Amino acid sequence: MSTHDVPETFSIPVGPLHVALEEPMYFKIDVKGETVSHIDINAGHAHRGIEYLTTKRTMYQNVVLTERICSLCSNSHPQTFAMAAEKIAGIEVPERGIYLRTVADEMKRVTSHLFNVALLVHLVGYETYFMHMMQVREIGQDMLESIFGNRQDIGAMCIGGVRYDLDDKSIAYIKGALDKIEAETKDIIKTFKTNGSILRRTKGVGVLTHADAITCGVVGPVARASGIDYDVRREAPYAAYDRLPLVVHSLTDGDVWSRAMVRLEEILTSIDLLRVCLRDLPGGPVNINDRPDIPPGQAVTRSEAPRGEVIYYLRTNDTPQPERVKWRVPTFMNWDSLRFMLQDAKVADVAMIVNSIDPCLSCTER
Amino acid sequence: MSRLPQDLEARLTAAAPAGIEYSADTDQYGVTVAWLGLASAADLSPVAALLKELGARLSMITCTQPSAPEEEEEDEDEESEDGEEKAEAAPKETPKTFGGTPLDGTSYEIDYHFDIAGDALTIIAYVPQGGSIASLTPLFRNADWHEREMMELYAVKVTDHPDPRRLFLDASVDGAVLERLIPFSTLVNAASTKGLWERLTAAGKKGAA
């Protein structure tokens, strides 16, 4: 019992623009001393009305528009949208296109995961290692730029296949880049398992229990770090994932460290998948080389973006514009779990815990 | 091949006494996508409870206003709460869903997309203009944000929602934004630096005075 006559709790704002937050989200945090007792999440700082815009553009324009929803999973949006259109129209993507889709997907996953874990190290306060990790990620970004001509919105997808092709020279270049990233990632994993600074800040912090993870319906690495062994690539395969040696990584502690670890292990798996894709890359066309009208219909398609399950609902009618496009990104599901992770956390850990769900606001609010 | 239970359709029929429309197809990867139309939106909660029992995860909720079939003229004079009986009593010009909700371009179709061990099941419920639907939050906590977003994009009401505040749109914006035509210049108002600057300076002057 405190003898001082001071209020028990204080309310502090974190965000929407805050030095330690990467995204404009507003958290109203009630603290008791150094401990978080309650949080309120206030969204809406990056709402752009893209859902409305999709119904004003044609199906083919929307492939370009959906890529602009997010930068880190910019490949997953047009891919899932195109999958929905292909399902309605009964379009079969050529084999080479299917493999090249997987290649683009996994390359983006490698750089996205490296980015998130690097930011975690930055929030831990280990700036030298943050810069080193961003340097490693830069190998991946250079790879994207060399193959696609862009570092973020790679423009790889189209309805009926992909818009890029690989030759022997570019395949050899990708393999060389992957070798470098793989060696570095193995080093990073070793550091994450042994470095005292990282372990002390991240182990047992921001825990999401298995039961809470199921209640919140979280997806992606956040779910897998809390023991939910679910990956769309394995559970509902698309592209070439049904014939690749996919390993799904899951851990049980549900803390910040586990979420980072799942991402790091997934980078190695992505590199393995990329090597198999490049080895088995079939010949033939990369797309259907046609722009057929998409008939009226509806479809639900899903894919595993770096942050987890992306789901698209598409309804078309007789016009070139879709009647309704709706999608839900993994982060939309994961925000709510922060209420559990931040409960009784230390104020100093708030930014780090928020970062550990790999939040993407432009995706969430569209 | 499907991971949905063999007797799913029978169990869903039992859970929804007003009637269902069920279809499913499995793609070349062995992934099943099933669609379940409900004749009455009142059956949503019992059906969702059954899915929860089966370990389903709510993945997304889509609200949409299906446009009226083209051969029919727009007919907006009636809003029937209980369409099924009315449809039998006095057939109207307006086309209806199999459950009797008028398809005049003003009714809402609400799709609840579930994941069951990798297979997808979508429950489709129809709500007439001015109608409401029960919140799924007692069964699925993560319906919260989806329903809040639905309430700000459309004039559809969700009953018993624990936190029916705006989600993304500011309270100063009129509701049902997807039901109105909003000129692009209005939509991107904040993106115009000049307009934003003028508004802020005007507000600043007012504050200083």
Coordinates of C-alpha atoms in Angstrom, one line a residue:
Chain A
M1 CA 0.0 0.0 0.0
S2 CA 1.4 3.4 -1.0
T3 CA 1.2 6.1 1.5
H4 CA 1.6 8.8 -1.0
D5 CA -1.5 10.6 -2.2
V6 CA -0.8 10.2 -6.0
P7 CA -3.0 8.7 -8.7
E8 CA -2.6 5.0 -9.2
T9 CA -2.3 5.1 -12.9
F10 CA -1.2 7.5 -15.6
S11 CA -2.3 7.6 -19.2
I12 CA 0.4 8.1 -21.8
P13 CA 0.0 8.4 -25.5
V14 CA 2.3 6.4 -27.8
G15 CA 1.8 7.5 -31.4
P16 CA 0.4 8.2 -33.9
L17 CA 3.8 9.7 -34.7
H18 CA 6.3 8.5 -32.2
V19 CA 10.1 8.2 -32.4
A20 CA 10.1 4.5 -31.6
L21 CA 7.1 3.5 -33.7
E22 CA 7.6 2.6 -37.3
E23 CA 3.9 3.0 -38.2
P24 CA 1.3 5.7 -37.5
M25 CA -0.8 3.9 -34.9
Y26 CA -2.1 5.6 -31.8
F27 CA -1.8 3.6 -28.5
K28 CA -3.4 5.1 -25.4
I29 CA -1.5 3.3 -22.6
D30 CA -2.5 3.4 -19.0
V31 CA 0.6 2.7 -16.8
K32 CA 1.0 1.9 -13.2
G33 CA 4.5 2.9 -12.5
E34 CA 6.5 1.3 -15.3
T35 CA 3.9 -1.4 -16.0
V36 CA 1.2 -1.3 -18.7
S37 CA -2.2 -1.8 -17.2
H38 CA -4.5 -1.1 -20.1
I39 CA -4.2 -0.2 -23.8
D40 CA -6.5 1.3 -26.3
I41 CA -5.8 1.2 -30.0
N42 CA -6.9 4.0 -32.2
A43 CA -6.5 3.4 -35.9
G44 CA -7.2 5.5 -39.0
H45 CA -4.1 7.5 -39.7
A46 CA -3.3 5.9 -43.1
H47 CA -6.8 5.2 -44.5
R48 CA -6.7 5.8 -48.2
G49 CA -10.0 4.2 -49.5
I50 CA -8.3 1.8 -51.9
E51 CA -11.2 -0.6 -51.6
Y52 CA -13.5 2.0 -53.1
L53 CA -11.0 2.8 -55.8
T54 CA -10.8 -0.9 -56.9
T55 CA -14.4 -0.8 -58.1
K56 CA -13.6 2.2 -60.3
R57 CA -10.8 0.5 -62.2
T58 CA -10.7 -2.4 -64.5
M59 CA -9.5 -5.8 -63.5
Y60 CA -6.2 -5.3 -65.2
Q61 CA -5.6 -1.9 -63.7
N62 CA -6.3 -3.3 -60.3
V63 CA -3.3 -5.6 -60.6
V64 CA -1.2 -2.4 -60.6
L65 CA -3.3 -0.8 -57.8
T66 CA -3.3 -3.7 -55.4
E67 CA 0.5 -3.8 -55.6
R68 CA 0.5 -0.3 -54.1
I69 CA -1.4 -1.3 -51.0
C70 CA 1.8 -2.2 -49.2
S71 CA 5.5 -2.1 -49.9
L72 CA 6.9 -5.0 -48.0
C73 CA 4.3 -7.6 -49.1
S74 CA 3.6 -5.7 -52.4
N75 CA 3.9 -9.0 -54.3
S76 CA 1.3 -10.9 -52.3
H77 CA -1.5 -8.5 -53.1
P78 CA -1.5 -8.6 -56.9
Q79 CA -0.8 -12.4 -56.8
T80 CA -3.8 -13.2 -54.6
F81 CA -5.9 -10.8 -56.6
A82 CA -4.8 -12.4 -59.9
M83 CA -5.5 -15.9 -58.4
A84 CA -9.1 -14.8 -57.7
A85 CA -9.5 -13.5 -61.2
E86 CA -8.0 -16.7 -62.7
K87 CA -10.3 -18.8 -60.6
I88 CA -13.4 -17.0 -61.9
A89 CA -12.2 -17.0 -65.5
G90 CA -10.8 -20.6 -65.3
I91 CA -7.4 -19.4 -66.5
E92 CA -4.6 -21.8 -66.1
V93 CA -1.2 -20.3 -65.4
P94 CA 1.6 -21.9 -67.4
E95 CA 4.1 -24.1 -65.4
R96 CA 7.0 -21.7 -65.7
G97 CA 4.7 -18.8 -64.6
I98 CA 3.7 -20.8 -61.5
Y99 CA 7.4 -21.3 -60.5
L100 CA 8.3 -17.7 -61.2
R101 CA 5.5 -16.6 -59.0
T102 CA 6.9 -18.7 -56.2
V103 CA 10.4 -17.2 -56.8
A104 CA 9.1 -13.6 -56.6
D105 CA 7.1 -14.5 -53.5
E106 CA 10.0 -16.0 -51.6
M107 CA 12.5 -13.3 -52.6
K108 CA 10.1 -10.7 -51.0
R109 CA 9.7 -12.9 -47.9
V110 CA 13.5 -13.0 -47.4
T111 CA 13.9 -9.2 -47.5
S112 CA 10.7 -8.5 -45.5
H113 CA 11.7 -10.8 -42.7
L114 CA 15.3 -9.4 -42.6
F115 CA 13.9 -5.9 -42.4
N116 CA 11.6 -6.8 -39.4
V117 CA 14.2 -8.6 -37.4
A118 CA 16.7 -5.8 -38.1
L119 CA 14.3 -3.3 -36.7
L120 CA 13.9 -5.4 -33.6
V121 CA 17.7 -5.2 -33.1
H122 CA 17.4 -1.5 -33.6
L123 CA 14.7 -1.2 -30.9
V124 CA 16.8 -3.4 -28.6
G125 CA 19.4 -0.7 -28.9
Y126 CA 22.1 -2.7 -30.7
E127 CA 22.7 -0.2 -33.5
T128 CA 25.8 -1.7 -34.9
Y129 CA 24.2 -5.0 -35.5
F130 CA 21.1 -3.3 -36.9
M131 CA 23.2 -1.7 -39.5
H132 CA 24.9 -5.0 -40.2
M133 CA 21.5 -6.7 -40.7
M134 CA 20.3 -3.9 -43.0
Q135 CA 23.5 -4.5 -45.0
V136 CA 22.6 -8.2 -45.3
R137 CA 19.1 -7.2 -46.4
E138 CA 20.6 -4.9 -49.0
I139 CA 22.0 -8.0 -50.8
G140 CA 18.3 -9.1 -51.2
Q141 CA 17.2 -5.6 -52.2
D142 CA 20.0 -5.5 -54.8
M143 CA 18.7 -8.8 -56.0
L144 CA 15.2 -7.5 -56.4
E145 CA 16.4 -4.4 -58.2
S146 CA 18.6 -6.4 -60.5
I147 CA 15.9 -8.9 -61.5
F148 CA 12.8 -6.7 -61.4
G149 CA 14.1 -3.2 -61.8
N150 CA 12.5 -2.1 -58.6
R151 CA 13.4 -2.5 -54.9
Q152 CA 9.8 -2.6 -53.5
D153 CA 7.0 -2.7 -56.0
I154 CA 8.5 -5.4 -58.2
G155 CA 5.6 -5.6 -60.7
A156 CA 6.1 -9.3 -61.2
M157 CA 2.5 -10.4 -61.3
C158 CA -0.2 -10.3 -64.0
I159 CA -3.5 -12.1 -64.4
G160 CA -2.5 -15.3 -66.1
G161 CA 1.1 -15.5 -65.0
V162 CA 4.1 -13.2 -64.4
R163 CA 5.7 -10.3 -66.2
Y164 CA 9.3 -11.3 -65.9
D165 CA 11.6 -14.1 -67.0
L166 CA 14.9 -15.5 -65.8
D167 CA 17.8 -16.6 -68.0
D168 CA 20.9 -18.6 -67.0
K169 CA 22.8 -15.5 -66.2
S170 CA 20.2 -14.1 -63.8
I171 CA 19.7 -17.5 -62.2
A172 CA 23.4 -17.8 -61.5
Y173 CA 23.4 -14.3 -60.0
I174 CA 20.4 -15.1 -57.7
K175 CA 22.1 -18.3 -56.5
G176 CA 25.2 -16.3 -55.7
A177 CA 23.2 -13.7 -53.7
L178 CA 21.3 -16.5 -51.9
D179 CA 24.6 -18.1 -50.8
K180 CA 25.7 -14.8 -49.2
I181 CA 22.3 -14.2 -47.5
E182 CA 22.2 -17.8 -46.2
A183 CA 25.7 -17.6 -44.6
E184 CA 24.8 -14.3 -43.0
T185 CA 21.4 -15.4 -41.8
K186 CA 23.0 -18.5 -40.1
D187 CA 25.3 -16.1 -38.3
I188 CA 22.4 -13.9 -37.3
I189 CA 20.5 -17.0 -35.9
K190 CA 23.6 -17.9 -33.9
T191 CA 23.8 -14.3 -32.5
F192 CA 20.1 -14.4 -31.6
K193 CA 20.7 -17.6 -29.6
T194 CA 23.7 -16.4 -27.7
N195 CA 23.9 -12.6 -27.5
G196 CA 23.0 -11.5 -24.0
S197 CA 21.7 -8.0 -25.0
I198 CA 19.2 -9.5 -27.5
L199 CA 18.2 -12.4 -25.2
R200 CA 17.6 -10.2 -22.1
R201 CA 15.4 -7.8 -24.0
T202 CA 13.4 -10.3 -26.0
K203 CA 13.1 -13.6 -24.1
G204 CA 9.8 -13.9 -22.1
V205 CA 8.7 -10.4 -23.3
G206 CA 5.4 -9.7 -25.0
V207 CA 4.1 -13.2 -24.5
L208 CA 1.0 -14.4 -26.5
T209 CA -0.1 -17.7 -25.2
H210 CA -1.4 -20.5 -27.5
A211 CA -5.0 -20.1 -26.2
D212 CA -4.9 -16.3 -26.7
A213 CA -3.5 -16.7 -30.2
I214 CA -6.4 -18.9 -31.1
T215 CA -8.9 -16.5 -29.6
C216 CA -7.4 -13.6 -31.5
G217 CA -7.2 -15.6 -34.8
V218 CA -3.7 -14.4 -35.4
V219 CA -1.8 -15.6 -38.5
G220 CA 1.7 -15.8 -39.9
P221 CA 4.9 -15.8 -37.8
V222 CA 2.9 -14.4 -34.8
A223 CA 0.7 -17.5 -34.8
R224 CA 3.5 -19.9 -35.4
A225 CA 5.6 -18.4 -32.6
S226 CA 2.7 -19.2 -30.3
G227 CA 2.5 -22.8 -31.3
I228 CA -0.2 -22.6 -34.1
D229 CA 1.3 -24.8 -36.8
Y230 CA -0.4 -23.1 -39.7
D231 CA 1.0 -21.9 -43.0
V232 CA -1.2 -21.2 -46.0
R233 CA 1.6 -22.5 -48.3
R234 CA 1.2 -25.9 -46.8
E235 CA -2.5 -25.9 -45.6
A236 CA -4.0 -24.4 -48.8
P237 CA -1.2 -24.6 -51.4
Y238 CA -1.1 -22.4 -54.4
A239 CA 1.6 -21.6 -57.1
A240 CA 4.3 -24.3 -56.9
Y241 CA 4.1 -24.9 -53.1
D242 CA 2.5 -28.3 -53.4
R243 CA 5.7 -29.7 -55.0
L244 CA 8.3 -27.9 -52.9
P245 CA 10.0 -29.2 -49.7
L246 CA 8.4 -26.6 -47.5
V247 CA 9.3 -26.7 -43.8
V248 CA 6.9 -24.8 -41.5
H249 CA 8.6 -23.5 -38.4
S250 CA 6.7 -23.1 -35.1
L251 CA 7.8 -22.4 -31.6
T252 CA 5.8 -22.5 -28.3
D253 CA 6.9 -19.6 -26.1
G254 CA 5.0 -16.9 -28.0
D255 CA 7.5 -14.1 -27.0
V256 CA 9.3 -11.5 -29.0
W257 CA 12.3 -13.7 -29.4
S258 CA 10.2 -16.6 -30.7
R259 CA 8.6 -14.4 -33.3
A260 CA 12.0 -13.2 -34.5
M261 CA 13.3 -16.7 -34.5
V262 CA 10.4 -18.1 -36.6
R263 CA 11.2 -15.3 -39.2
L264 CA 14.9 -16.0 -39.2
E265 CA 14.3 -19.8 -39.7
E266 CA 11.8 -19.0 -42.5
I267 CA 14.5 -17.0 -44.3
L268 CA 16.6 -20.2 -44.6
T269 CA 13.5 -22.2 -45.7
S270 CA 12.8 -19.5 -48.4
I271 CA 16.3 -19.8 -49.6
D272 CA 15.9 -23.6 -49.9
L273 CA 12.6 -23.2 -51.8
L274 CA 14.2 -20.6 -54.1
R275 CA 17.1 -23.0 -54.9
V276 CA 14.6 -25.8 -55.7
C277 CA 12.5 -23.5 -57.9
L278 CA 15.5 -22.3 -59.8
R279 CA 16.7 -25.9 -60.3
D280 CA 13.4 -27.3 -61.4
L281 CA 12.3 -24.2 -63.4
P282 CA 10.3 -25.7 -66.3
G283 CA 10.4 -24.2 -69.8
G284 CA 7.6 -22.6 -71.8
P285 CA 5.7 -19.3 -71.6
V286 CA 5.6 -17.3 -68.4
N287 CA 2.1 -16.1 -68.9
I288 CA -0.9 -16.8 -71.1
N289 CA -0.1 -13.8 -73.3
D290 CA -3.7 -12.7 -73.4
R291 CA -6.1 -10.4 -71.6
P292 CA -9.4 -12.2 -71.6
D293 CA -12.5 -10.7 -70.1
I294 CA -13.2 -11.9 -66.6
P295 CA -16.8 -13.3 -66.6
P296 CA -19.2 -12.6 -63.7
G297 CA -18.5 -14.7 -60.6
Q298 CA -17.0 -14.7 -57.2
A299 CA -14.0 -16.3 -55.6
V300 CA -12.0 -16.4 -52.4
T301 CA -8.3 -16.9 -52.6
R302 CA -5.5 -16.9 -50.0
S303 CA -1.8 -16.8 -49.9
E304 CA 0.9 -16.6 -47.3
A305 CA 2.4 -13.1 -47.3
P306 CA 5.6 -12.6 -45.2
R307 CA 3.3 -11.5 -42.3
G308 CA 0.8 -14.4 -42.7
E309 CA -2.4 -15.2 -44.5
V310 CA -3.7 -12.7 -47.1
I311 CA -7.3 -13.4 -48.2
Y312 CA -9.0 -11.8 -51.2
Y313 CA -12.7 -11.9 -52.0
L314 CA -13.5 -10.9 -55.6
R315 CA -16.9 -10.5 -57.2
T316 CA -17.1 -9.6 -60.9
N317 CA -20.0 -8.7 -63.1
D318 CA -20.5 -7.9 -66.8
T319 CA -18.4 -4.8 -66.7
P320 CA -14.6 -4.6 -66.9
Q321 CA -14.6 -3.2 -63.3
P322 CA -15.0 -5.6 -60.4
E323 CA -18.2 -5.2 -58.4
R324 CA -16.5 -5.7 -55.1
V325 CA -13.0 -6.4 -54.0
K326 CA -12.3 -7.0 -50.3
W327 CA -9.1 -8.2 -48.8
R328 CA -7.8 -8.7 -45.3
V329 CA -4.1 -8.6 -44.5
P330 CA -2.4 -10.5 -41.8
T331 CA -1.7 -7.4 -39.7
F332 CA -5.4 -6.6 -39.5
M333 CA -5.8 -9.8 -37.4
N334 CA -2.6 -9.3 -35.4
W335 CA -3.2 -5.8 -33.9
D336 CA -5.7 -7.2 -31.4
S337 CA -3.2 -9.6 -30.0
L338 CA -1.1 -6.6 -28.8
R339 CA -3.7 -6.2 -26.0
F340 CA -2.5 -9.5 -24.6
M341 CA 1.2 -9.0 -25.4
L342 CA 1.3 -5.5 -23.9
Q343 CA -0.6 -6.3 -20.7
D344 CA 1.7 -6.0 -17.8
A345 CA 4.7 -5.2 -20.1
K346 CA 7.2 -2.6 -19.3
V347 CA 6.8 0.8 -21.0
A348 CA 10.3 0.6 -22.4
D349 CA 9.3 -2.6 -24.2
V350 CA 6.1 -1.3 -25.9
A351 CA 7.7 -0.2 -29.2
M352 CA 9.6 -3.5 -29.4
I353 CA 6.5 -5.6 -28.8
V354 CA 4.6 -3.6 -31.3
N355 CA 7.3 -4.2 -33.8
S356 CA 7.3 -7.9 -33.1
I357 CA 4.0 -8.4 -34.8
D358 CA 5.6 -6.9 -37.9
P359 CA 2.8 -4.3 -38.2
C360 CA 1.8 -2.9 -41.5
L361 CA -0.6 -0.1 -41.3
S362 CA -1.0 0.8 -45.0
C363 CA -2.1 -2.8 -45.4
T364 CA -4.4 -2.7 -42.5
E365 CA -6.3 0.5 -43.3
R366 CA -6.0 0.4 -47.1
Chain B
M1 CA -9.7 -35.1 -50.2
S2 CA -11.6 -32.3 -48.5
R3 CA -10.8 -31.6 -44.8
L4 CA -14.4 -30.4 -44.2
P5 CA -16.4 -33.1 -42.3
Q6 CA -18.3 -35.5 -44.5
D7 CA -21.6 -34.7 -42.8
L8 CA -21.0 -30.9 -42.8
E9 CA -23.9 -30.1 -45.1
A10 CA -26.4 -32.1 -43.0
R11 CA -25.1 -30.5 -39.8
L12 CA -25.4 -27.0 -41.3
T13 CA -28.9 -27.8 -42.5
A14 CA -29.8 -28.8 -38.9
A15 CA -28.3 -25.6 -37.5
A16 CA -30.2 -23.3 -39.9
P17 CA -33.9 -24.2 -39.8
A18 CA -34.8 -21.4 -42.4
G19 CA -32.9 -23.2 -45.1
I20 CA -29.4 -23.2 -46.7
E21 CA -27.9 -23.1 -50.2
Y22 CA -24.6 -25.1 -50.1
S23 CA -22.0 -25.7 -52.7
A24 CA -18.4 -26.7 -52.6
D25 CA -15.6 -27.4 -55.1
T26 CA -12.1 -28.7 -54.7
D27 CA -9.3 -27.3 -56.8
Q28 CA -6.3 -29.2 -58.3
Y29 CA -4.3 -28.6 -55.1
G30 CA -7.0 -30.4 -53.1
V31 CA -8.2 -27.2 -51.4
T32 CA -12.0 -27.0 -50.9
V33 CA -13.8 -23.7 -51.2
A34 CA -17.4 -24.0 -49.9
W35 CA -20.2 -21.4 -50.0
L36 CA -23.2 -21.5 -47.6
G37 CA -26.1 -19.1 -48.3
L38 CA -28.4 -18.6 -45.4
A39 CA -32.2 -18.0 -46.1
S40 CA -32.4 -16.1 -42.8
A41 CA -29.7 -13.9 -41.3
A42 CA -31.1 -15.0 -37.9
D43 CA -29.5 -18.4 -38.4
L44 CA -26.0 -16.8 -38.5
S45 CA -25.2 -17.3 -34.9
P46 CA -26.1 -21.0 -34.6
V47 CA -24.3 -21.8 -37.8
A48 CA -21.2 -19.9 -36.6
A49 CA -21.4 -21.7 -33.3
L50 CA -21.3 -25.0 -35.2
L51 CA -18.2 -23.8 -37.1
K52 CA -16.5 -22.8 -33.9
E53 CA -17.1 -26.3 -32.6
L54 CA -15.4 -27.6 -35.7
G55 CA -12.3 -25.5 -34.9
A56 CA -12.9 -22.9 -37.6
R57 CA -11.1 -19.6 -37.7
L58 CA -12.9 -16.4 -38.8
S59 CA -10.7 -15.1 -41.5
M60 CA -12.6 -12.1 -42.9
I61 CA -16.0 -10.4 -43.2
T62 CA -17.0 -8.8 -46.4
C63 CA -20.0 -6.6 -46.7
T64 CA -21.4 -5.6 -50.1
Q65 CA -24.5 -4.3 -51.8
P66 CA -25.2 -6.6 -54.7
S67 CA -26.5 -4.6 -57.6
A68 CA -30.0 -5.4 -58.9
P69 CA -30.2 -7.8 -61.8
E70 CA -30.2 -5.7 -65.0
E71 CA -33.4 -6.7 -66.6
E72 CA -35.4 -5.4 -63.6
E73 CA -36.1 -1.7 -63.0
E74 CA -35.0 -0.2 -59.8
D75 CA -37.7 -0.7 -57.3
E76 CA -37.0 0.8 -53.9
D77 CA -40.4 1.2 -52.3
E78 CA -40.4 -1.7 -50.1
E79 CA -38.2 -2.9 -47.3
S80 CA -39.4 -6.2 -46.0
E81 CA -38.1 -7.4 -42.7
D82 CA -39.3 -11.0 -43.1
G83 CA -39.2 -11.5 -46.8
E84 CA -39.8 -15.2 -47.0
E85 CA -43.5 -15.1 -46.1
K86 CA -44.2 -12.0 -48.1
A87 CA -42.7 -13.5 -51.2
E88 CA -45.1 -16.4 -51.0
A89 CA -48.1 -14.1 -50.1
A90 CA -47.6 -11.5 -52.8
P91 CA -44.9 -11.9 -55.4
K92 CA -43.3 -8.6 -56.1
E93 CA -41.5 -7.3 -59.2
T94 CA -38.2 -7.0 -57.3
P95 CA -36.0 -10.1 -57.7
K96 CA -35.2 -11.8 -54.4
T97 CA -32.6 -14.0 -52.9
F98 CA -33.7 -17.6 -52.2
G99 CA -34.4 -16.5 -48.6
G100 CA -36.6 -13.6 -49.8
T101 CA -34.4 -10.5 -49.2
P102 CA -35.1 -8.1 -52.1
L103 CA -32.3 -7.7 -54.5
D104 CA -32.9 -4.1 -55.5
G105 CA -29.4 -2.8 -55.0
T106 CA -30.0 -1.5 -51.5
S107 CA -29.9 -4.8 -49.5
Y108 CA -26.6 -6.0 -48.0
E109 CA -24.9 -9.2 -48.5
I110 CA -22.5 -10.1 -45.7
D111 CA -20.0 -12.8 -46.3
Y112 CA -18.2 -14.4 -43.4
H113 CA -15.1 -16.2 -44.6
F114 CA -13.9 -19.0 -42.4
D115 CA -10.9 -21.3 -42.5
I116 CA -11.3 -24.9 -41.4
A117 CA -7.9 -26.6 -41.3
G118 CA -7.0 -25.0 -44.7
D119 CA -10.3 -25.3 -46.4
A120 CA -12.4 -22.1 -46.9
L121 CA -16.1 -21.8 -46.0
T122 CA -18.0 -18.6 -46.6
I123 CA -21.4 -18.0 -44.9
I124 CA -23.5 -15.6 -46.9
A125 CA -26.2 -13.7 -45.0
Y126 CA -28.6 -11.2 -46.6
V127 CA -29.8 -8.1 -44.7
P128 CA -32.4 -5.7 -46.2
Q129 CA -31.8 -2.0 -46.2
G130 CA -32.4 -0.7 -42.6
G131 CA -32.0 -4.2 -41.2
S132 CA -29.4 -5.4 -38.7
I133 CA -27.3 -8.5 -38.0
A134 CA -26.1 -10.1 -34.8
S135 CA -22.5 -9.5 -33.8
L136 CA -20.2 -12.6 -34.1
T137 CA -17.9 -11.3 -31.3
P138 CA -19.4 -13.5 -28.6
L139 CA -18.2 -16.5 -30.7
F140 CA -15.2 -15.0 -32.5
R141 CA -13.4 -12.2 -30.8
N142 CA -11.7 -11.2 -34.0
A143 CA -15.0 -10.3 -35.6
D144 CA -14.6 -7.0 -33.7
W145 CA -12.7 -4.9 -36.2
H146 CA -14.4 -6.4 -39.2
E147 CA -17.8 -5.4 -37.9
R148 CA -16.6 -2.0 -36.9
E149 CA -15.3 -1.4 -40.4
M150 CA -18.5 -2.8 -41.9
M151 CA -20.6 -0.3 -39.8
E152 CA -18.6 2.7 -41.1
L153 CA -18.5 1.7 -44.7
Y154 CA -22.2 0.8 -44.9
A155 CA -25.4 1.8 -43.1
V156 CA -25.8 -1.8 -41.8
K157 CA -26.3 -2.2 -38.1
V158 CA -24.6 -4.8 -36.0
T159 CA -26.5 -5.6 -32.8
D160 CA -24.7 -6.2 -29.5
H161 CA -21.3 -5.1 -30.7
P162 CA -19.1 -4.6 -27.6
D163 CA -17.3 -1.5 -29.0
P164 CA -19.3 0.1 -31.9
R165 CA -16.9 3.1 -32.4
R166 CA -15.5 4.2 -35.7
L167 CA -12.5 2.1 -36.7
F168 CA -10.6 4.0 -39.5
L169 CA -12.9 6.9 -40.4
D170 CA -13.0 10.0 -38.3
A171 CA -16.2 10.7 -36.4
S172 CA -16.6 13.9 -38.5
V173 CA -17.0 11.9 -41.7
D174 CA -20.6 10.9 -42.6
G175 CA -21.2 7.2 -42.4
A176 CA -22.0 4.7 -45.2
V177 CA -19.2 5.9 -47.4
L178 CA -19.4 3.0 -49.8
E179 CA -23.1 3.7 -50.4
R180 CA -22.5 7.2 -51.8
L181 CA -20.7 8.6 -54.7
I182 CA -17.7 10.6 -53.3
P183 CA -16.0 12.8 -55.9
F184 CA -12.3 12.0 -56.1
S185 CA -11.4 15.6 -55.2
T186 CA -13.3 15.2 -51.9
L187 CA -11.8 11.8 -51.3
V188 CA -8.2 13.0 -51.4
N189 CA -8.9 16.3 -49.6
A190 CA -6.1 15.8 -47.1
A191 CA -3.7 15.0 -49.9
S192 CA -4.0 18.6 -51.3
T193 CA -1.3 20.4 -49.5
K194 CA -2.7 23.8 -50.3
G195 CA -6.2 22.9 -49.0
L196 CA -4.8 21.4 -45.9
W197 CA -2.5 24.5 -45.3
E198 CA -5.5 26.9 -45.7
R199 CA -7.6 24.9 -43.3
L200 CA -4.9 24.7 -40.7
T201 CA -4.0 28.4 -40.9
A202 CA -7.7 29.3 -40.6
A203 CA -8.0 27.0 -37.6
G204 CA -4.9 28.6 -36.1
K205 CA -6.2 32.1 -36.5
K206 CA -9.5 31.1 -34.9
G207 CA -7.5 29.6 -32.0
A208 CA -5.4 32.7 -31.6
A209 CA -8.3 35.1 -31.6

